[in-house]
Amino acid sequence: MSFEKTPGWLDWYAGPSIPAFKLPPGAVDAHCHVFGPGAEFPYAPERKYTPCDASKHQLYALRDHLGFARNVVVQATCHGADNRAMVDALIHSGGKARGIATVRRSVTDGELRAMHEAGVRGVRFNFVKRLVDFTPKDELMEIASRIAPLGWHVVIYFEAVDLPELWDFFTALPTTIVVDHMGRPDVSKPVDGPEFQLFVKFMRDYPNVWSKVSCPERLSLSGPKALGGERAAYADVVPFAKAIVETFPDRVLWGTDWPHPNLKDHMPDDGLLVDFIPHIAATPELRRKLLVDNPMRLYWPEEV
């Protein structure tokens, strides 16, 4: 089956630079995706966008180029609840990848066990309205209660303005919770303002909540962009991510978000994106926790 990309789609950056920042041994890219390839793993009929192909081979080549040791492959919304492409990437990773699935209420216990065997360790609930159709909260809570015995966690993706209305649902979840991209803060507002401080309170009051301090290329309003050799990119996002890393050093993760779905403005050089890390994690100890210790504890606890 052939697919035509969404008009204006930005393909991932070919030929990324080698980061100036040397990743610590065992570093984990804790948020990335595979797209198809569509001819092998068709995109979901209900998808909101049609991407370029981005295969497991291309993802793992980038892993090696940037200096990561492992990946956490997050189910992309363009595949809906058909997790075959993601699971295939895990199976062919040589044990170096874990996965986050999207499932429906109809998923069987056998399917969950098979995904666990392949390396899936969580499910993602997406509340970004432009990306997915609404799923009833009772269905999501039922899914959360079914994955909890497997030791899985729930990844939540939402926008900062929606946290107040989602608060009661999030705080009732029976698992570890991992927030994508700091809950998408509006970086034009102050770090110590009420919107971002509500997110800090969420993490402070609920020790089961973790956060990915990733995707500055999505959050930045004033740049500079991770292009053209710029090794101090997305300066306006740094204070937000740095605050989370320093306040909750044992509950933070970082990922490339390759191949960067739905970016409209520019496509970053992934090597320069890695150079964002030392700006938000200022010491070797914080970097080791962010990139090695925390993701290993969450995704490979049997090796810790």
XYZ file of C-alpha atoms in Angstrom:
304
model
C 0.000 0.000 0.000
C 1.338 3.452 -0.859
C 0.635 6.601 1.137
C 0.885 10.249 0.209
C 2.427 12.483 2.847
C 0.414 15.293 4.394
C 1.063 18.460 2.332
C 3.880 20.497 3.854
C 5.187 17.558 5.900
C 8.772 18.106 7.067
C 10.968 15.027 6.699
C 13.575 14.238 9.360
C 16.989 15.860 9.054
C 19.355 13.892 6.824
C 23.041 13.848 7.762
C 22.861 15.149 11.359
C 26.019 16.515 12.934
C 27.974 14.682 15.613
C 27.112 16.228 18.993
C 29.777 18.263 20.743
C 28.353 16.923 23.999
C 29.576 13.394 24.635
C 26.734 11.308 26.029
C 27.543 9.209 29.106
C 28.019 5.479 28.451
C 24.682 3.665 28.405
C 22.604 6.760 27.543
C 18.970 6.109 26.591
C 16.971 8.030 23.993
C 13.749 7.732 25.986
C 11.326 9.192 23.432
C 11.418 8.392 19.723
C 9.150 6.863 17.098
C 9.046 4.711 13.979
C 6.738 5.456 11.042
C 5.910 2.383 8.975
C 7.382 1.940 6.483
C 3.846 2.276 5.173
C 4.262 -0.520 2.624
C 5.004 -2.954 5.453
C 3.075 -1.411 8.353
C 0.172 0.642 6.948
C -0.842 3.887 8.631
C -4.134 3.889 10.536
C -7.305 4.885 8.664
C -8.262 7.257 11.516
C -4.885 9.082 11.521
C -4.789 12.887 11.592
C -1.623 13.054 9.465
C 0.354 10.921 7.017
C 4.104 11.072 7.704
C 7.211 10.193 5.763
C 8.503 6.679 6.432
C 11.007 6.419 9.282
C 12.167 2.842 9.758
C 13.690 0.969 12.676
C 16.952 0.694 10.724
C 17.110 4.466 10.314
C 16.265 4.993 14.000
C 18.992 2.631 15.186
C 21.532 4.147 12.795
C 20.769 7.540 14.378
C 21.132 5.999 17.855
C 24.630 4.847 17.014
C 25.571 8.098 15.256
C 24.542 10.273 18.219
C 26.123 7.978 20.822
C 23.048 6.536 22.527
C 23.037 2.913 23.696
C 19.281 2.265 23.842
C 15.877 3.588 22.775
C 12.336 3.823 24.076
C 10.056 3.681 21.030
C 6.732 5.418 21.601
C 3.736 4.432 19.495
C 3.031 7.205 16.973
C -0.551 8.452 16.604
C -0.424 7.866 12.832
C -0.494 4.119 13.611
C -3.446 4.358 16.002
C -3.690 1.248 18.199
C -1.935 -0.958 15.613
C 1.367 -1.463 17.445
C 2.988 -3.762 14.890
C 5.617 -1.309 13.612
C 6.687 -0.367 17.144
C 6.768 -3.986 18.356
C 8.743 -5.023 15.262
C 11.313 -2.339 16.111
C 11.647 -3.752 19.629
C 12.017 -7.332 18.434
C 14.829 -6.316 16.087
C 16.688 -4.161 18.628
C 18.761 -6.911 20.219
C 17.293 -6.040 23.610
C 18.312 -2.390 23.251
C 14.786 -0.963 22.959
C 11.659 -0.819 25.068
C 8.255 0.384 23.885
C 5.177 2.394 24.775
C 1.944 1.154 23.167
C -1.456 2.608 22.387
C -4.240 0.169 23.230
C -8.012 0.086 23.204
C -10.348 -1.403 25.808
C -10.744 -4.438 23.520
C -7.081 -5.480 23.897
C -6.815 -9.012 25.285
C -4.673 -10.118 28.212
C -2.820 -12.358 25.774
C -2.005 -9.395 23.547
C -0.740 -7.428 26.539
C 1.468 -10.353 27.608
C 2.855 -10.713 24.073
C 3.696 -7.013 23.972
C 5.375 -7.318 27.364
C 7.509 -10.182 26.058
C 8.518 -7.997 23.089
C 9.603 -5.179 25.428
C 6.568 -2.924 25.859
C 6.546 -1.303 29.299
C 3.731 1.230 29.154
C 0.771 2.757 27.351
C 0.283 6.311 26.122
C -2.825 8.392 26.705
C -2.958 11.378 24.361
C -5.073 14.392 25.284
C -3.821 16.735 22.538
C -7.075 17.264 20.686
C -5.571 18.079 17.277
C -3.773 14.697 17.230
C -6.380 12.185 18.389
C -10.077 11.672 18.891
C -11.395 11.711 22.457
C -11.322 8.446 24.425
C -13.663 8.223 27.447
C -11.801 8.476 30.748
C -13.499 5.371 32.128
C -11.990 3.386 29.258
C -8.536 4.817 29.963
C -8.847 4.072 33.679
C -9.856 0.497 32.866
C -6.775 0.123 30.635
C -4.550 1.581 33.378
C -5.874 -0.907 35.921
C -5.228 -3.800 33.517
C -1.617 -2.844 32.766
C -0.695 -2.081 36.392
C -0.115 -5.788 37.307
C 2.422 -6.001 34.455
C 4.459 -3.240 36.094
C 3.783 -0.911 33.163
C 3.336 2.838 33.452
C 1.127 5.404 31.744
C 2.615 8.087 29.488
C 0.406 11.171 29.258
C 0.552 13.836 26.561
C -1.370 17.040 27.159
C -1.041 20.816 26.905
C -0.423 23.055 29.919
C -3.782 24.824 29.724
C -5.581 21.477 30.084
C -3.865 20.309 33.288
C -6.488 21.761 35.676
C -9.353 19.849 34.044
C -7.312 16.625 33.796
C -5.865 16.830 37.329
C -8.383 14.548 39.057
C -8.066 11.881 36.377
C -4.252 11.954 36.361
C -3.959 11.816 40.135
C -6.280 8.785 40.287
C -4.141 6.679 37.920
C -2.820 3.555 39.702
C 0.607 3.449 38.046
C 3.777 5.460 37.579
C 2.967 8.370 35.252
C 5.395 9.829 32.707
C 4.511 13.239 31.284
C 5.592 13.985 27.729
C 7.544 17.206 27.171
C 6.824 18.818 30.586
C 3.134 19.063 29.729
C 3.888 21.456 26.868
C 4.430 24.697 28.822
C 3.887 28.087 27.199
C 7.484 29.333 27.410
C 6.386 32.928 26.831
C 5.018 32.829 30.387
C 7.304 32.998 33.445
C 8.820 29.855 34.950
C 7.563 30.976 38.349
C 4.108 31.853 36.989
C 0.945 29.970 37.963
C 0.700 27.779 34.847
C 4.129 26.152 35.083
C 4.069 26.120 38.879
C 0.898 24.022 38.729
C 2.912 21.433 36.797
C 5.712 21.632 39.393
C 3.082 21.095 42.113
C 1.763 18.071 40.189
C 5.231 16.498 40.314
C 5.927 17.596 43.889
C 2.632 16.361 45.344
C 2.620 13.055 43.437
C 5.946 11.173 43.621
C 4.710 8.661 41.014
C 4.887 11.422 38.350
C 7.939 11.642 36.081
C 8.586 14.047 33.207
C 10.387 13.997 29.895
C 12.285 17.276 29.489
C 12.315 16.793 25.751
C 11.083 18.541 22.599
C 12.470 22.068 22.985
C 12.067 22.347 19.197
C 8.277 22.076 19.739
C 8.073 24.426 22.697
C 10.465 27.211 21.686
C 9.045 30.523 20.492
C 12.248 32.539 20.051
C 14.891 29.881 19.312
C 17.600 29.901 18.207
C 16.942 26.781 16.139
C 19.125 23.657 16.238
C 20.453 24.292 12.739
C 23.598 25.668 11.129
C 25.966 24.640 13.912
C 23.925 26.283 16.708
C 24.945 24.479 19.922
C 22.947 26.686 22.314
C 19.543 26.208 20.711
C 16.082 26.900 22.161
C 17.335 29.144 24.971
C 13.786 30.097 25.958
C 13.004 26.473 26.919
C 16.147 25.991 29.038
C 14.828 27.588 32.288
C 11.757 25.325 32.284
C 13.625 22.076 31.643
C 16.469 23.034 33.991
C 13.978 23.698 36.796
C 12.430 20.246 36.417
C 15.812 18.480 36.154
C 17.158 20.193 39.263
C 13.976 19.877 41.349
C 13.188 16.253 40.439
C 16.558 14.768 39.372
C 15.432 11.161 39.910
C 12.213 11.445 37.858
C 13.319 12.979 34.558
C 13.962 11.485 31.120
C 15.166 12.876 27.801
C 14.553 11.818 24.210
C 15.160 13.080 20.697
C 11.532 12.728 19.526
C 12.972 11.552 16.182
C 11.574 11.715 13.507
C 9.805 14.772 14.963
C 6.197 14.306 13.807
C 4.129 17.321 12.811
C 6.784 20.015 13.122
C 5.657 22.980 11.061
C 8.417 25.563 11.401
C 11.722 23.721 10.935
C 13.328 20.297 11.285
C 16.201 20.240 13.800
C 19.630 18.712 13.328
C 19.497 15.868 15.878
C 23.184 16.242 16.715
C 22.604 19.853 17.734
C 19.492 18.774 19.658
C 21.698 16.531 21.826
C 23.788 19.625 22.573
C 20.717 21.051 24.354
C 21.243 18.515 27.171
C 24.199 20.119 29.030
C 22.280 23.407 29.183
C 19.477 21.776 31.210
C 21.557 19.247 33.194
C 24.557 21.197 34.391
C 26.569 18.517 36.218
C 27.832 15.042 35.316
C 25.661 13.590 38.091
C 22.467 15.213 36.764
C 23.310 14.074 33.220
C 23.907 10.502 34.336
C 20.562 10.409 36.161
C 18.673 11.979 33.238
C 20.209 9.829 30.519
C 21.210 6.545 32.191
C 20.076 5.862 35.755
C 16.451 7.007 35.485
C 15.536 5.368 32.161
C 17.312 2.161 33.168
C 15.349 2.053 36.438
C 12.078 2.568 34.618
C 12.608 0.429 31.497
C 15.318 -2.134 32.377
C 14.927 -2.573 36.164
C 16.141 -6.154 35.903
C 19.573 -4.827 34.874
C 19.897 -2.194 37.598
